[in-house]
CSV table of C-alpha atoms in Angstrom, one decimal:
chain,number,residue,atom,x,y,z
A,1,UNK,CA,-11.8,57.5,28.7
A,2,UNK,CA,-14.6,55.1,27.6
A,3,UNK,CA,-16.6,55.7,24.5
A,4,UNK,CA,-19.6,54.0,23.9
A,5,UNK,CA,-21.4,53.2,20.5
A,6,UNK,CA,-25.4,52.7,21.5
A,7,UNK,CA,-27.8,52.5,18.6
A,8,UNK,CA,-30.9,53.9,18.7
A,9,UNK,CA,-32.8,50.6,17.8
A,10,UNK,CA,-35.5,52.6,16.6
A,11,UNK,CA,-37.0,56.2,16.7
A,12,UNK,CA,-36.5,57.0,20.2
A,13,UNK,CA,-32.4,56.5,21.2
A,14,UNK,CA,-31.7,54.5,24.0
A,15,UNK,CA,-30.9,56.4,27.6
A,16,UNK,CA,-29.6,52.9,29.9
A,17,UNK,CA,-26.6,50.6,28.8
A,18,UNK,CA,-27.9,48.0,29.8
A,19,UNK,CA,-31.1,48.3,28.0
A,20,UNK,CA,-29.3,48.7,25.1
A,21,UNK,CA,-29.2,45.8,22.5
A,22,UNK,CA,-25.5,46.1,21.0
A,23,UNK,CA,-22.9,47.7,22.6
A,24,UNK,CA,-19.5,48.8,21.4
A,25,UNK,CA,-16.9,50.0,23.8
A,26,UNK,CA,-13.2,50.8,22.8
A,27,UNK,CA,-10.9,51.9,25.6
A,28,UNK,CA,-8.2,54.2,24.9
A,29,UNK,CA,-10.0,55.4,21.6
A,30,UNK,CA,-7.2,57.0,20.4
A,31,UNK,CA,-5.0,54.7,20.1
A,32,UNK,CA,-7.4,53.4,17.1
A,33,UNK,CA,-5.1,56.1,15.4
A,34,UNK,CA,-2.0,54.1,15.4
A,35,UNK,CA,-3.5,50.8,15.5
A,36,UNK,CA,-2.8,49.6,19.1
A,37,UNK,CA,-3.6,45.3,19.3
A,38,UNK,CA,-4.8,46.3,23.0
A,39,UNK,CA,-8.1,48.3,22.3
A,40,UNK,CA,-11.0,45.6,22.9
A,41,UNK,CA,-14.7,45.6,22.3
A,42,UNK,CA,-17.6,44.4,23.6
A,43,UNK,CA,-21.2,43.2,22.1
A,44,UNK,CA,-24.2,43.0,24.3
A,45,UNK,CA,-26.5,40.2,21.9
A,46,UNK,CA,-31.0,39.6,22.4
A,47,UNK,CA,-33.1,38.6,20.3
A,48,UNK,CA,-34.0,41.9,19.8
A,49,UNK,CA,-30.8,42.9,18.0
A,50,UNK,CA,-31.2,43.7,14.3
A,51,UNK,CA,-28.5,42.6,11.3
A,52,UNK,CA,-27.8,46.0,10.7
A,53,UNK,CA,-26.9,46.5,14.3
A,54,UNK,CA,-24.7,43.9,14.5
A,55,UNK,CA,-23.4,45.1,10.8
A,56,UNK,CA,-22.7,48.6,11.8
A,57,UNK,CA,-20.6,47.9,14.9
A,58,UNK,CA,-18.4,45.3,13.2
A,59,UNK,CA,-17.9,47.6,10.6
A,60,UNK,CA,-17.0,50.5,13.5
A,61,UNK,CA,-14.6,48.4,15.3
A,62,UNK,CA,-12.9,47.3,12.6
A,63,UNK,CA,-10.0,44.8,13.1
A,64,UNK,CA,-9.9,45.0,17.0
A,65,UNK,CA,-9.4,42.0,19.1
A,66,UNK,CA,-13.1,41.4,20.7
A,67,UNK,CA,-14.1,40.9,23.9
A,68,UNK,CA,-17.4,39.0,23.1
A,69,UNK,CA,-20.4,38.8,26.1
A,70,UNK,CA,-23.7,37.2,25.1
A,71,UNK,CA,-26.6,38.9,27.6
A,72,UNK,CA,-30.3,38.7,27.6
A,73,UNK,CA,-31.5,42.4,28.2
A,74,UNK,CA,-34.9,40.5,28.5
A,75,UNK,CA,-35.3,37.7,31.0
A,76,UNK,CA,-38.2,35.9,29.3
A,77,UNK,CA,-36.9,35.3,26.5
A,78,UNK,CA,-37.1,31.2,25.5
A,79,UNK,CA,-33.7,30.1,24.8
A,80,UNK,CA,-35.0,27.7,21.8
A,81,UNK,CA,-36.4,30.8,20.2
A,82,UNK,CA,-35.4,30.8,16.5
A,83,UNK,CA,-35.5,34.2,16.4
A,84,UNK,CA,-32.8,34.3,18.9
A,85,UNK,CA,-30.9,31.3,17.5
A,86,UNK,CA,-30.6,33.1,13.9
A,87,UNK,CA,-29.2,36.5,16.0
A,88,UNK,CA,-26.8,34.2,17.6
A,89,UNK,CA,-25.5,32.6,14.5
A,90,UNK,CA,-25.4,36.1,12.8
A,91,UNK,CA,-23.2,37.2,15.4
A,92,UNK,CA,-20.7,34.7,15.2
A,93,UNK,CA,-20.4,34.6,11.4
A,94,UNK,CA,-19.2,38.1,11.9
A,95,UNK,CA,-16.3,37.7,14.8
A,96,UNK,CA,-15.4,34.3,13.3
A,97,UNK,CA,-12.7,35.9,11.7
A,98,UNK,CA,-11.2,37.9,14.8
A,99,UNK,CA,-9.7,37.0,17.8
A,100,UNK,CA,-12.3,36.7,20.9
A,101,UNK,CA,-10.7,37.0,23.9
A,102,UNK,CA,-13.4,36.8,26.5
A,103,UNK,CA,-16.8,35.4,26.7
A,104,UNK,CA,-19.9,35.5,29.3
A,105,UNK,CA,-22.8,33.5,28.3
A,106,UNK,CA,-25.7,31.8,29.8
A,107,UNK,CA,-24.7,28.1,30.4
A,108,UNK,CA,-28.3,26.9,28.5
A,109,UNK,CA,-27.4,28.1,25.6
A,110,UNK,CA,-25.6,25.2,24.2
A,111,UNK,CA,-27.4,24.7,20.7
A,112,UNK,CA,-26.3,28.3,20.3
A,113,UNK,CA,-22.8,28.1,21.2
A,114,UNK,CA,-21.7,25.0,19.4
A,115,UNK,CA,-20.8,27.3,16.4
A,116,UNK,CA,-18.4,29.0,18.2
A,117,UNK,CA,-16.0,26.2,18.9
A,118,UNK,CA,-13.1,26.8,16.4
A,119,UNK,CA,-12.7,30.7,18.1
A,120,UNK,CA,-11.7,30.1,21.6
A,121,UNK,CA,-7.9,29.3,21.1
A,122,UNK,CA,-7.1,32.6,22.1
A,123,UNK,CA,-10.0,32.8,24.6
A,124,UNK,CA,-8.7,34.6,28.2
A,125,UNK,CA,-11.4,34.3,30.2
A,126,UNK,CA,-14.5,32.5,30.3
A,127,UNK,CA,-17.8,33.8,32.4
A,128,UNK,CA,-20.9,31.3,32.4
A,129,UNK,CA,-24.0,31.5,34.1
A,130,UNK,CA,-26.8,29.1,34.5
A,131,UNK,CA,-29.8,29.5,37.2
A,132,UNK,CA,-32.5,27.1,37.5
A,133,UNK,CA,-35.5,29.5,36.7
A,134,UNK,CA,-33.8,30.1,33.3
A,135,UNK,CA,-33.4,26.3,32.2
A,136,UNK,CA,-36.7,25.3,33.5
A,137,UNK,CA,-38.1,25.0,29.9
A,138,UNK,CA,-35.5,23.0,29.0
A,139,UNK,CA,-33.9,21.3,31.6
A,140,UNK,CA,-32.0,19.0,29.2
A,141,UNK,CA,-29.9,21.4,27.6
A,142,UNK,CA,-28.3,22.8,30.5
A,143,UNK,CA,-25.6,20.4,30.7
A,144,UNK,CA,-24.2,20.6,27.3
A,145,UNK,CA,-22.8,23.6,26.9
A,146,UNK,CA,-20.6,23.2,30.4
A,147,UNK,CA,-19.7,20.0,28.3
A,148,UNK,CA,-19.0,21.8,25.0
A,149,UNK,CA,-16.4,24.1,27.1
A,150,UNK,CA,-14.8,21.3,29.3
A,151,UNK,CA,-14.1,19.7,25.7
A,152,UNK,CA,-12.8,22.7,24.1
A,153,UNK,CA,-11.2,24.3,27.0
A,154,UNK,CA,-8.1,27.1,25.6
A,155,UNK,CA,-4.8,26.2,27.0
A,156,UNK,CA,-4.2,29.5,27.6
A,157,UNK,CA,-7.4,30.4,29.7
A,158,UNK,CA,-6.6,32.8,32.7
A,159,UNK,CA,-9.7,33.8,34.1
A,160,UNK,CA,-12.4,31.1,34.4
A,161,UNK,CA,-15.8,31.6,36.7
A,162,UNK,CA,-18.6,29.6,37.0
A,163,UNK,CA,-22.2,30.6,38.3
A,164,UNK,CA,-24.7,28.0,38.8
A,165,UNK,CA,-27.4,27.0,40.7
A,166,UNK,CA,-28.5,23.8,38.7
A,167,UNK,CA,-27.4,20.8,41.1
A,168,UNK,CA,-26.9,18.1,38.1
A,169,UNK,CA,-23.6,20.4,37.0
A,170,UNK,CA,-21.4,18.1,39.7
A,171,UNK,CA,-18.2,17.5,37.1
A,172,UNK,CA,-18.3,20.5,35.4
A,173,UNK,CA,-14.7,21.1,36.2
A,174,UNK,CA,-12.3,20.7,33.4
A,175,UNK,CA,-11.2,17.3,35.1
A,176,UNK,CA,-9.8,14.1,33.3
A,177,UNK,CA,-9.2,15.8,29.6
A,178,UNK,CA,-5.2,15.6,28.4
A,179,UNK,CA,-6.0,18.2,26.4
A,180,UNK,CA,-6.5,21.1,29.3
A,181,UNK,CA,-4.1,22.8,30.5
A,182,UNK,CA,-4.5,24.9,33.3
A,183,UNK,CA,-1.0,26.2,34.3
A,184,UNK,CA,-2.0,30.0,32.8
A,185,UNK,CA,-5.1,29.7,35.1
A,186,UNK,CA,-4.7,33.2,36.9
A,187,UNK,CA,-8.5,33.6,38.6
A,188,UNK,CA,-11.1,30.8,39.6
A,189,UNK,CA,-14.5,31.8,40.3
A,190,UNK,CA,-16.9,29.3,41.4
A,191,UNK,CA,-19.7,31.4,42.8
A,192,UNK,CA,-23.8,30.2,43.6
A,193,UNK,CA,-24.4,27.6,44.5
A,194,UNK,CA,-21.8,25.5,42.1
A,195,UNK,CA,-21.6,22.3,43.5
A,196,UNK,CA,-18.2,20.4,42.7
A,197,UNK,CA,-17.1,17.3,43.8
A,198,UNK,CA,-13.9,17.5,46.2
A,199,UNK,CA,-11.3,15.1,44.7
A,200,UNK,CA,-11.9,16.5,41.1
A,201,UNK,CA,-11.5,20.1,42.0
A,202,UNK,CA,-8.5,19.0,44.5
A,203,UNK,CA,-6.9,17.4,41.3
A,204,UNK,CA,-7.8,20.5,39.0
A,205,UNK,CA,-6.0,22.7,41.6
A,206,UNK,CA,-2.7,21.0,41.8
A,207,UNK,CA,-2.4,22.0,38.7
A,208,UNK,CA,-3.4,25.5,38.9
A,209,UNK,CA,0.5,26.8,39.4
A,210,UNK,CA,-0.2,30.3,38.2
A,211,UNK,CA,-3.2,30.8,40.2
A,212,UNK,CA,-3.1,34.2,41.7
A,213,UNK,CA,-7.1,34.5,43.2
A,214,UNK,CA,-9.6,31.4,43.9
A,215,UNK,CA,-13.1,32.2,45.1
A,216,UNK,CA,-15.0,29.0,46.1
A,217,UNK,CA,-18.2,28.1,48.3
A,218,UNK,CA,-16.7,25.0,49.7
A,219,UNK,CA,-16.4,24.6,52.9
A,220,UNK,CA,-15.2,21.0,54.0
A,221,UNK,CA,-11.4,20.7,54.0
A,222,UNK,CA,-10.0,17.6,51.1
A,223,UNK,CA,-9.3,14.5,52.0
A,224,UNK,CA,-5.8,15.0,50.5
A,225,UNK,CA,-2.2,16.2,51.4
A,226,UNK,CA,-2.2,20.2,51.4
A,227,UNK,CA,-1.8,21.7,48.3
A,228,UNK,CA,0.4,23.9,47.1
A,229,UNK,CA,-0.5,26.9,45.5
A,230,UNK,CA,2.6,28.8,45.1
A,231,UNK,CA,1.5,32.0,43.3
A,232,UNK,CA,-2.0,32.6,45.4
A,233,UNK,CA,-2.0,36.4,46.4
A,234,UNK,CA,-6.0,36.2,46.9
A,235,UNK,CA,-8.5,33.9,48.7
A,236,UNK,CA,-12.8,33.8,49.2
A,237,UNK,CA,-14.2,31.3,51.0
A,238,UNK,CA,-17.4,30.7,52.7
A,239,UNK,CA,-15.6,29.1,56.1
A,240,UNK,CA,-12.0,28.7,57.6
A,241,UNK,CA,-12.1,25.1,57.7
A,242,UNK,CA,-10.8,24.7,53.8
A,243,UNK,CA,-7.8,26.5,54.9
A,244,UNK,CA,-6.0,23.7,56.5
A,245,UNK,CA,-6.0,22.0,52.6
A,246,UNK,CA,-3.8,24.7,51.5
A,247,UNK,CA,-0.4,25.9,51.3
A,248,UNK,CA,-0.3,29.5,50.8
A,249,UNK,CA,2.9,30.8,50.8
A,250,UNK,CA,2.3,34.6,49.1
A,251,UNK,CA,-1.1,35.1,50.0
A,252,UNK,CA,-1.7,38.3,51.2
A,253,UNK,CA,-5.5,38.8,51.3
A,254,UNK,CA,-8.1,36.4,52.9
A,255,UNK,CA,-11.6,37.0,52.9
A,256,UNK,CA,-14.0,34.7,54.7
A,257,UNK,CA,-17.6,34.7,55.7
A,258,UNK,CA,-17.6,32.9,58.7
A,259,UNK,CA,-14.9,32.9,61.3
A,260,UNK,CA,-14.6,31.3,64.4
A,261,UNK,CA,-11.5,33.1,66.6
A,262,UNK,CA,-11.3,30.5,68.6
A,263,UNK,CA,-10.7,27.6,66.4
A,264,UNK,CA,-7.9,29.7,64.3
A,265,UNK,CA,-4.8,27.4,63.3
A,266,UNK,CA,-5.3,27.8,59.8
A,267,UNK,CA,-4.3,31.3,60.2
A,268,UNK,CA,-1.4,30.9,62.4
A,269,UNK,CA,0.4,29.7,58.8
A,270,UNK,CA,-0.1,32.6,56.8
A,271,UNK,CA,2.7,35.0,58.5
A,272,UNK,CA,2.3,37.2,54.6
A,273,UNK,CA,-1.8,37.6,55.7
A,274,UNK,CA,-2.0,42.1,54.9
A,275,UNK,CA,-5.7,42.1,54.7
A,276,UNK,CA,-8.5,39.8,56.2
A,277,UNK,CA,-12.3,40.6,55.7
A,278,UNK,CA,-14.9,39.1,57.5
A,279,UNK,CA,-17.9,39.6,55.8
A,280,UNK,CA,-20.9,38.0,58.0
A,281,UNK,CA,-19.9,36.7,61.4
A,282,UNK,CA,-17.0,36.2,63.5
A,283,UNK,CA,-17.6,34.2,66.9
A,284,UNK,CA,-15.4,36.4,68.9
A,285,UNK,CA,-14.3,34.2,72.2
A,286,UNK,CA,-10.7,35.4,73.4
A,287,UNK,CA,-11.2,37.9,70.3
A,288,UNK,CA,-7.6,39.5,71.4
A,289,UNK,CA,-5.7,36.7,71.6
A,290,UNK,CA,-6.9,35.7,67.8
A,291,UNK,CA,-6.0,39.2,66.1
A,292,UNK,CA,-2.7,38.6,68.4
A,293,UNK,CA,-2.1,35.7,66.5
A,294,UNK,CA,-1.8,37.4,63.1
A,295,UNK,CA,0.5,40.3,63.7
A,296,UNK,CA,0.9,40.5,60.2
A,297,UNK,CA,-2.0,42.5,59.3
A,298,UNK,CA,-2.5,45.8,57.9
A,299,UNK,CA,-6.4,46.1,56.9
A,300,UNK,CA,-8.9,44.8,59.5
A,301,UNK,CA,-12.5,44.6,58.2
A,302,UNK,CA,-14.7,43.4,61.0
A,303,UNK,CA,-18.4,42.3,60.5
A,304,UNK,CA,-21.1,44.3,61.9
A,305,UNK,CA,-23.6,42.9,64.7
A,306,UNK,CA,-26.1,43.6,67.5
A,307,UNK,CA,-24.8,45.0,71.0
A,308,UNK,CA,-24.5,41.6,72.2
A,309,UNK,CA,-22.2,40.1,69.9
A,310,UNK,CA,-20.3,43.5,68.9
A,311,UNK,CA,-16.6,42.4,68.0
A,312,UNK,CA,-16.0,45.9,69.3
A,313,UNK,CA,-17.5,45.4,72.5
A,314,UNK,CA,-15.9,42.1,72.8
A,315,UNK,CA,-12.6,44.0,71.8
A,316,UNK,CA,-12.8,46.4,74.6
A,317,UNK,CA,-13.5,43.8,77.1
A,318,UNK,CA,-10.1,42.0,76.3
A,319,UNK,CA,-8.0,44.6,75.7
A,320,UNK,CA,-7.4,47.0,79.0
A,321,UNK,CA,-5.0,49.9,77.6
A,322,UNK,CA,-2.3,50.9,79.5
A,323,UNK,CA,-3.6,53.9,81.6
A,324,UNK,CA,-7.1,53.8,82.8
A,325,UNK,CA,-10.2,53.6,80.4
A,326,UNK,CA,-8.2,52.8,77.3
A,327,UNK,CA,-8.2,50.6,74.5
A,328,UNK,CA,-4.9,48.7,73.4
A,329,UNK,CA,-5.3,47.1,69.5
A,330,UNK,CA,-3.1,43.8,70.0
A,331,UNK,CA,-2.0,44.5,66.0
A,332,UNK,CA,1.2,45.9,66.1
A,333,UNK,CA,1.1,46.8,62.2
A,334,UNK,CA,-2.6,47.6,62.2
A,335,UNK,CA,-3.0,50.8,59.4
A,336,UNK,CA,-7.0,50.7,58.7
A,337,UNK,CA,-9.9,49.3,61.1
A,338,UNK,CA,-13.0,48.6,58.8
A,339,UNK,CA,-16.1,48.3,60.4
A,340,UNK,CA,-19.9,48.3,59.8
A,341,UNK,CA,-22.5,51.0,60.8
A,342,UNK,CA,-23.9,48.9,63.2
A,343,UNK,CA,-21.0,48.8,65.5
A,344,UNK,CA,-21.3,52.9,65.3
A,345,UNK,CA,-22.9,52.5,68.7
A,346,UNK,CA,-20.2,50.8,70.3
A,347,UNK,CA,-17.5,52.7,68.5
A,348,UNK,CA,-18.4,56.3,69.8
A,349,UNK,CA,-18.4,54.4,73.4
A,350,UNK,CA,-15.1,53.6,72.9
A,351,UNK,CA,-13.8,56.9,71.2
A,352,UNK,CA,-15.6,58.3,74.1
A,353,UNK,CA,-12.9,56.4,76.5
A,354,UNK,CA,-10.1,56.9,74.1
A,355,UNK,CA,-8.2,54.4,71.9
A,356,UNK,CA,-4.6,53.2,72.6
A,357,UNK,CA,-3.1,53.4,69.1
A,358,UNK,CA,-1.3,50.8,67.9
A,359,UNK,CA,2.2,52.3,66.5
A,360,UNK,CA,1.1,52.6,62.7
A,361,UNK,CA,-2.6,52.7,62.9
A,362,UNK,CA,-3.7,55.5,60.7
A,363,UNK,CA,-8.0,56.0,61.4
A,364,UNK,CA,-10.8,53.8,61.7
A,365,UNK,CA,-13.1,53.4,58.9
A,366,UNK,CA,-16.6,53.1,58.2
A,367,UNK,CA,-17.9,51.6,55.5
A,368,UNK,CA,-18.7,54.0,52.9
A,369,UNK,CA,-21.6,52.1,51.5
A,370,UNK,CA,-23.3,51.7,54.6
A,371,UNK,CA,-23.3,55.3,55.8
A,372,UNK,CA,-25.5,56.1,58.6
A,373,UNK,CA,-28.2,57.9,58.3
A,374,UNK,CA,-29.2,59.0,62.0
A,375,UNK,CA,-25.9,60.4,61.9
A,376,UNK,CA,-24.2,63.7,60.4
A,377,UNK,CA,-20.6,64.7,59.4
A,378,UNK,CA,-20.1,66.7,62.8
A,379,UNK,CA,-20.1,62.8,64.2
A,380,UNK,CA,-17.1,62.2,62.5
A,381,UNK,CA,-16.1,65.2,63.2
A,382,UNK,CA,-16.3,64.4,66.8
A,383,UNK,CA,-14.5,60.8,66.4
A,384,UNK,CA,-11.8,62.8,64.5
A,385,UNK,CA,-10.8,65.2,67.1
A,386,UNK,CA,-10.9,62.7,70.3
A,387,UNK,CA,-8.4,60.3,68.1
A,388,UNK,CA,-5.0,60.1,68.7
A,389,UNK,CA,-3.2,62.8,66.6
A,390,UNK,CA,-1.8,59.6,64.8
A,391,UNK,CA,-5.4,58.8,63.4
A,392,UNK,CA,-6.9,60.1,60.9
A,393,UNK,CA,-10.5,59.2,59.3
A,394,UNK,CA,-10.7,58.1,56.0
A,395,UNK,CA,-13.2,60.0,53.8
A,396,UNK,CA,-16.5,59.2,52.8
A,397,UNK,CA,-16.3,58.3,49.0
């Protein structure tokens, strides 16, 4: 159970979180009792925050290890502000003494952060954000505080992610500095529109042993041997083409945006590949023979489309079942079908014809998120009982 600390900030309390200006949230609260080091806290920081705000939490959550986020409940706000340069500092002068094991912070805020240097040896992971309309002011800030972190980088960080949409950040990446060391490294993130340049992040990742889940937005391959990354158990990318640059040999999830079936080699490697999402578009030419390919997999989560270029459709077209009007799944160890609302269509047609199960399939799911309106439970009803008495259809959460 979560407990929240929300001051009022005035005479009328405060009903949303995240309009709230400090924040303190201990998990497992009563473990406080017996002094557990794992209970962690977290402090939300605006220029609207008072010193005795900041006061009264510190004094509430004691001697806990922190978990300290800097976020701007108000978007105008002008990053040289005093106002909000004197919070800042406040802040710190009151965690300098603890341990702060994770930070998120808007990446213009260097002249704030600088003060915070000597606390991130025991720093685990590391968010930062920086979007253009929020360093337009000051464009020439927006650098420094990517610098201030690749100088000061924790040995031990495990979780690092990078949000960006400011093009000048090309060498953020902790590249170059003895001092780094990035064998802990346990989740990369480099989300937006980060834009890194290949042989430094192809360096950086040789020596990510440890990694366990990489989520990129690059999509040209490296002009470099594959590397190995012997520990990877997740993988996001924006195309396929990258994957011919690695060598995966525990990955078991893959989720891509893009996916051409018939250009697949990349796949034809990864014999551990469970679970593969395909989130926008998959060009579905000899769509059996690619899902063939990958016997491996257990989770399916096909991409949504119009009639025309329904995977579904495409499906039933290449896959004859064995007696007449049926539908064969070519994955032998297929458990869970995932697929968008806007195959619905296509998907009663088929139910309508009746589905060849494969041996372990266990129901076909539709997103739960995207739940479809013109349509009521006694649908699903109706999928349910023409399944195969081996299927079964996953509830609606």
């Amino acid at each position: 159970m979560d407990y929240f600390y929300q001051p009022t900030g005035g005479a009328e309390p405060m009903s949303m979180i995240w309009n709230s200006d400090v924040i303190g949230t201990c998990h497992l609260w009563r473990t406080t009792i017996i002094g557990s080091p794992t209970i962690w806290s977290r402090v939300y920081v605006s220029s609207r925050t008072s010193f005795e705000e900041i006061s009264t939490w510190m004094a509430r959550v004691g001697s806990c290890p922190l978990d300290v986020e800097l976020d701007f409940t108000n978007g105008e706000e002008n990053c040289t502000s005093p106002r909000l340069q004197e919070v800042i500092l406040s802040t710190w002068n009151y965690v300098s003494s603890r341990k702060i094991r994770s930070l998120q912070a808007q990446g213009f805020l260097s002249p704030s952060l600088f003060p915070l240097k000597g606390n991130l040896a025991e720093l685990r992971s590391l968010k930062l954000f920086c979007y253009r309309d929020q360093c337009e002011d000051d464009e020439s800030n927006v650098p420094t505080a990517f610098t201030l972190f690749r100088s000061h980088m924790p040995r031990k960080l495990g979780r690092l992610e990078v949000n960006a949409t400011y093009e000048p950040l090309l060498t953020f990446f902790p590249v170059g500095n003895p001092t780094i060391d990035l064998s802990h490294l346990r989740k990369l993130r480099l989300a937006g529109k980060v834009k890194v340049e290949l042989p430094l992040i192809a360096r950086a990742l040789a020596t990510c042993r440890s990694l366990e889940v990489f989520e990129c937005n690059i999509r040209q391959p490296f002009d470099a041997p594959p590397i190995l990354l012997p520990n990877l158990e997740k993988l996001t990318l924006v195309g396929y083409e990258i994957l011919a640059s690695f060598e995966l040999p525990k990955l078991h999830t893959l989720r891509v945006q893009t996916l051409n079936s018939g250009e697949y080699g990349g796949l034809l490697r990864l014999n551990g590949l469970k679970t593969l999402y395909i989130d926008k578009e998959l060009l579905v030419h000899n769509a059996a023979e690619f899902l063939a390919s990958i016997p491996s997999i257990v989770h399916l989560q096909l991409p949504g489309g119009s009639p025309s270029d329904s995977i579904l459709e495409e499906l039933s077209k290449f896959m004859p079942g064995p007696n007449p009007g049926e539908l064969s799944l070519p994955c032998p160890n297929l458990q869970v079908l995932q697929c968008s609302p806007r195959d619905i269509d296509v998907l009663e047609a088929l139910v309508d014809r009746r589905i060849a199960p494969a041996p372990g399939l266990l129901g076909i799911w539709v997103s739960p998120w995207h739940r479809p309106r013109r349509r009521s439970d006694k649908w699903l009803e109706k999928i349910h009982w023409k399944m195969h008495p081996t299927y079964w259809e996953r509830p609606l959460q």
